[in-house]
């Protein structure tokens, strides 16, 4: 069985995140070293949260600062965006969806089965996330010219 | 088929929220009139987000101000809490779980089937949520002596 901290869980989210950014925004982010989250001090300005449930269950957060997400959305839509408006929050939900959907295919091939919930997007300067303390949360850091962003993966098998 | 705005969807969340608060914190909140969310201007300091997926899919947010959640957690644990720390975020995740779990039973009896993801809890002064614009989001307002809180329900059938 894949543990929540194993490469079988982490790699699909690395692949789906880089694929989402490349496909939608023509950006190839650099991938940092994933680490076990031990505090809430991972702040952002806009984030997408999406649940997965079934035999494998969890929650995924993708966290952006304002400058980073505005660059991504500007690339996606081919027009300048410099504030977090409804266009940007829609895009964050779509990115969260793509990350979960992309990871699903790769995880299913390893025997981890789940369905994907609807995303919710959070807007607020310097917010952070907490997860159930009995399930490890892995942070996958990414960086691009405009700054860093992160994907938090909190997944367990039933 | 129940529509996302019908009483078949809204009532289970009213019942499970009041039940969670009464059971866990001995608080009986007053229930306001549910309304269709049309803007992001529903701010809070701590919130629990939990996805549901399957034949019925969605995302639920339960949004608290600091004073309200501290009163709830103080009652739950029988000791004073006045800041949003890990004890409080754990409790918010547990409340989100109970709300989704309680609604599940009532919704399944009406033919709406889903499984429940893990909750994620957001901490940040004055944050708000956005949802997929093609699915209506219903806000259920509640009030207690310490202030108001709200449950946002964004649910669709596949």
Coordinates of N, CA and C in Angstrom, one line a residue, chain A residues 38 40 47 49-54 57-61 84-86 89-90 114-133 135 154-156 158, chain B residues 38 40 47 49-54 57-61 84-86 89-90 114-133 135 154-156 158:
Chain A
X38 N 5.0 21.0 9.1 CA 5.0 20.9 10.6 C 4.4 22.1 11.3
X40 N 1.7 25.9 10.5 CA 0.8 26.6 9.6 C 1.4 27.7 8.8
X47 N -5.9 30.8 -2.7 CA -5.6 29.3 -2.7 C -6.9 28.6 -3.1
X49 N -8.7 24.9 -2.8 CA -8.8 23.7 -2.0 C -9.7 22.7 -2.7
X50 N -9.3 21.5 -2.8 CA -10.2 20.5 -3.4 C -10.0 19.1 -2.7
X51 N -11.2 18.6 -2.4 CA -11.2 17.3 -1.7 C -11.2 16.1 -2.7
X52 N -10.7 15.0 -2.2 CA -10.8 13.7 -2.9 C -11.4 12.7 -1.9
X53 N -12.2 11.8 -2.4 CA -12.7 10.8 -1.5 C -13.1 9.5 -2.2
X54 N -13.1 8.5 -1.4 CA -13.3 7.1 -1.9 C -12.4 6.2 -1.1
X57 N -8.6 9.1 0.4 CA -9.4 10.3 0.7 C -8.3 11.4 1.1
X58 N -8.7 12.7 0.9 CA -7.7 13.7 1.2 C -8.2 15.1 0.9
X59 N -7.3 16.0 1.0 CA -7.6 17.4 0.6 C -6.3 18.0 0.0
X60 N -6.4 18.7 -1.0 CA -5.3 19.3 -1.7 C -5.5 20.8 -1.7
X61 N -4.4 21.6 -1.4 CA -4.4 23.0 -1.4 C -3.4 23.5 -2.4
X84 N -6.7 40.2 -7.7 CA -7.4 39.0 -7.5 C -8.9 39.2 -7.6
X85 N -9.4 39.1 -8.8 CA -10.8 39.3 -9.0 C -11.5 37.9 -9.4
X86 N -12.7 38.0 -9.8 CA -13.5 36.7 -10.1 C -12.8 35.9 -11.2
X89 N -10.0 34.1 -9.4 CA -10.5 33.0 -8.5 C -11.0 31.8 -9.3
X90 N -11.7 32.1 -10.4 CA -12.2 31.0 -11.3 C -11.0 30.2 -11.8
X114 N -10.4 7.2 -6.2 CA -11.2 8.2 -5.5 C -11.9 9.0 -6.6
X115 N -12.9 9.8 -6.1 CA -13.5 10.8 -7.0 C -13.2 12.2 -6.4
X116 N -13.4 13.2 -7.2 CA -13.0 14.5 -6.9 C -14.1 15.5 -6.6
X117 N -14.0 16.2 -5.5 CA -15.1 17.1 -5.1 C -15.0 18.4 -6.0
X118 N -15.9 19.4 -5.7 CA -15.7 20.7 -6.3 C -14.7 21.5 -5.5
X119 N -14.0 22.4 -6.2 CA -13.0 23.2 -5.5 C -13.6 24.4 -4.8
X120 N -13.0 24.8 -3.7 CA -13.4 26.1 -3.2 C -12.1 27.0 -3.1
X121 N -12.3 28.2 -3.4 CA -11.1 29.1 -3.5 C -11.2 30.1 -2.4
X122 N -10.1 30.3 -1.7 CA -10.0 31.3 -0.6 C -9.2 32.5 -1.0
X123 N -9.8 33.7 -0.7 CA -9.1 34.9 -0.9 C -8.9 35.6 0.4
X124 N -7.7 36.1 0.7 CA -7.4 36.8 1.9 C -5.9 36.9 2.1
X125 N -5.4 38.2 2.3 CA -4.0 38.4 2.4 C -3.4 37.6 3.6
X126 N -2.4 36.8 3.3 CA -1.6 36.1 4.3 C -2.5 35.1 5.1
X127 N -3.3 34.3 4.3 CA -4.0 33.2 5.0 C -3.1 31.9 4.9
X128 N -3.5 31.0 5.8 CA -2.8 29.7 5.8 C -3.8 28.6 6.0
X129 N -3.3 27.3 5.9 CA -4.2 26.2 6.0 C -3.7 25.2 7.1
X130 N -4.6 24.6 7.7 CA -4.3 23.5 8.7 C -5.1 22.3 8.2
X131 N -4.6 21.1 8.6 CA -5.2 19.8 8.2 C -5.3 18.9 9.3
X132 N -6.0 17.8 9.2 CA -6.2 16.9 10.3 C -4.8 16.4 10.8
X133 N -4.6 16.5 12.1 CA -3.3 16.3 12.7 C -2.8 14.8 12.6
X135 N -3.0 13.0 10.0 CA -2.7 12.6 8.6 C -1.5 13.5 8.2
X154 N -2.6 16.3 1.5 CA -3.0 15.6 2.7 C -3.9 14.5 2.3
X155 N -3.3 13.3 2.2 CA -4.0 12.1 1.6 C -3.8 10.9 2.5
X156 N -4.8 10.1 2.7 CA -4.7 8.9 3.4 C -5.5 7.8 2.7
X158 N -8.0 4.6 3.2 CA -9.0 4.2 4.2 C -8.6 2.9 4.9
Chain B
X38 N -24.1 35.7 -4.0 CA -23.9 36.5 -5.2 C -22.6 37.3 -5.2
X40 N -18.4 37.6 -3.0 CA -17.5 37.0 -2.1 C -17.4 37.7 -0.8
X47 N -12.1 29.1 8.9 CA -13.1 28.4 8.2 C -12.7 26.9 7.9
X49 N -13.2 23.8 5.2 CA -13.7 23.4 3.9 C -13.7 21.9 3.8
X50 N -14.7 21.4 3.3 CA -14.7 19.9 3.1 C -15.5 19.5 1.8
X51 N -14.8 18.7 1.1 CA -15.4 18.3 -0.2 C -16.2 17.0 -0.1
X52 N -17.2 16.9 -0.9 CA -18.0 15.7 -1.1 C -17.9 15.3 -2.5
X53 N -17.9 14.0 -2.8 CA -17.8 13.6 -4.2 C -18.4 12.2 -4.4
X54 N -18.9 12.0 -5.6 CA -19.6 10.7 -6.0 C -20.7 11.1 -7.0
X57 N -21.8 15.9 -5.9 CA -20.4 16.4 -5.6 C -20.5 17.8 -5.2
X58 N -19.6 18.3 -4.4 CA -19.7 19.7 -3.9 C -18.6 20.0 -3.0
X59 N -18.7 21.2 -2.3 CA -17.8 21.7 -1.3 C -18.6 22.5 -0.3
X60 N -18.3 22.3 0.9 CA -19.0 22.9 2.1 C -17.9 23.8 2.8
X61 N -18.3 25.0 3.1 CA -17.4 25.8 4.0 C -18.2 26.2 5.2
X84 N -7.0 31.8 18.0 CA -7.1 30.7 17.0 C -5.8 29.9 16.9
X85 N -5.7 28.9 17.7 CA -4.5 28.0 17.8 C -4.8 26.7 17.2
X86 N -3.9 25.7 17.3 CA -4.1 24.4 16.7 C -5.3 23.7 17.3
X89 N -8.2 25.1 15.4 CA -8.3 24.6 14.0 C -8.7 23.2 13.9
X90 N -8.2 22.4 14.8 CA -8.6 21.0 14.9 C -10.1 20.9 15.1
X114 N -22.7 10.1 -1.9 CA -21.4 10.7 -2.0 C -20.5 10.2 -0.8
X115 N -19.2 10.3 -1.0 CA -18.3 10.1 0.1 C -17.7 11.5 0.5
X116 N -17.1 11.5 1.7 CA -16.6 12.8 2.2 C -15.1 12.8 2.2
X117 N -14.5 13.9 1.8 CA -13.1 14.1 1.8 C -12.6 14.5 3.2
X118 N -11.3 14.8 3.3 CA -10.7 15.3 4.5 C -10.9 16.8 4.5
X119 N -11.2 17.4 5.7 CA -11.3 18.8 5.8 C -10.0 19.6 5.7
X120 N -10.0 20.8 5.1 CA -8.9 21.7 5.3 C -9.4 22.9 6.0
X121 N -8.6 23.5 6.9 CA -9.0 24.6 7.7 C -8.2 25.8 7.3
X122 N -8.8 26.9 7.1 CA -8.1 28.1 6.7 C -8.1 29.1 7.8
X123 N -7.0 29.7 8.1 CA -6.8 30.7 9.1 C -6.3 32.0 8.4
X124 N -7.0 33.1 8.7 CA -6.5 34.4 8.1 C -7.6 35.4 8.4
X125 N -7.2 36.6 8.9 CA -8.2 37.6 9.2 C -8.9 38.1 7.9
X126 N -10.2 38.0 8.0 CA -11.1 38.6 6.9 C -10.8 37.9 5.6
X127 N -10.8 36.5 5.6 CA -10.7 35.8 4.3 C -12.1 35.5 3.8
X128 N -12.2 35.2 2.6 CA -13.6 34.8 2.0 C -13.4 33.7 1.0
X129 N -14.5 33.1 0.6 CA -14.4 32.0 -0.4 C -15.1 32.3 -1.7
X130 N -14.6 31.6 -2.7 CA -15.3 31.7 -4.0 C -15.5 30.2 -4.5
X131 N -16.5 30.0 -5.3 CA -16.9 28.7 -5.7 C -17.1 28.7 -7.2
X132 N -17.1 27.5 -7.8 CA -17.3 27.4 -9.3 C -18.6 28.2 -9.7
X133 N -18.4 29.1 -10.6 CA -19.5 30.0 -11.0 C -20.7 29.3 -11.6
X135 N -22.1 26.6 -10.5 CA -22.9 25.9 -9.5 C -23.4 26.9 -8.5
X154 N -22.2 24.4 -1.7 CA -22.1 24.4 -3.2 C -22.1 22.9 -3.6
X155 N -23.2 22.5 -4.1 CA -23.5 21.1 -4.4 C -24.2 20.9 -5.7
X156 N -23.7 19.9 -6.5 CA -24.5 19.6 -7.7 C -24.5 18.1 -7.8
X158 N -24.2 15.0 -10.4 CA -23.5 14.7 -11.7 C -24.4 14.5 -12.9

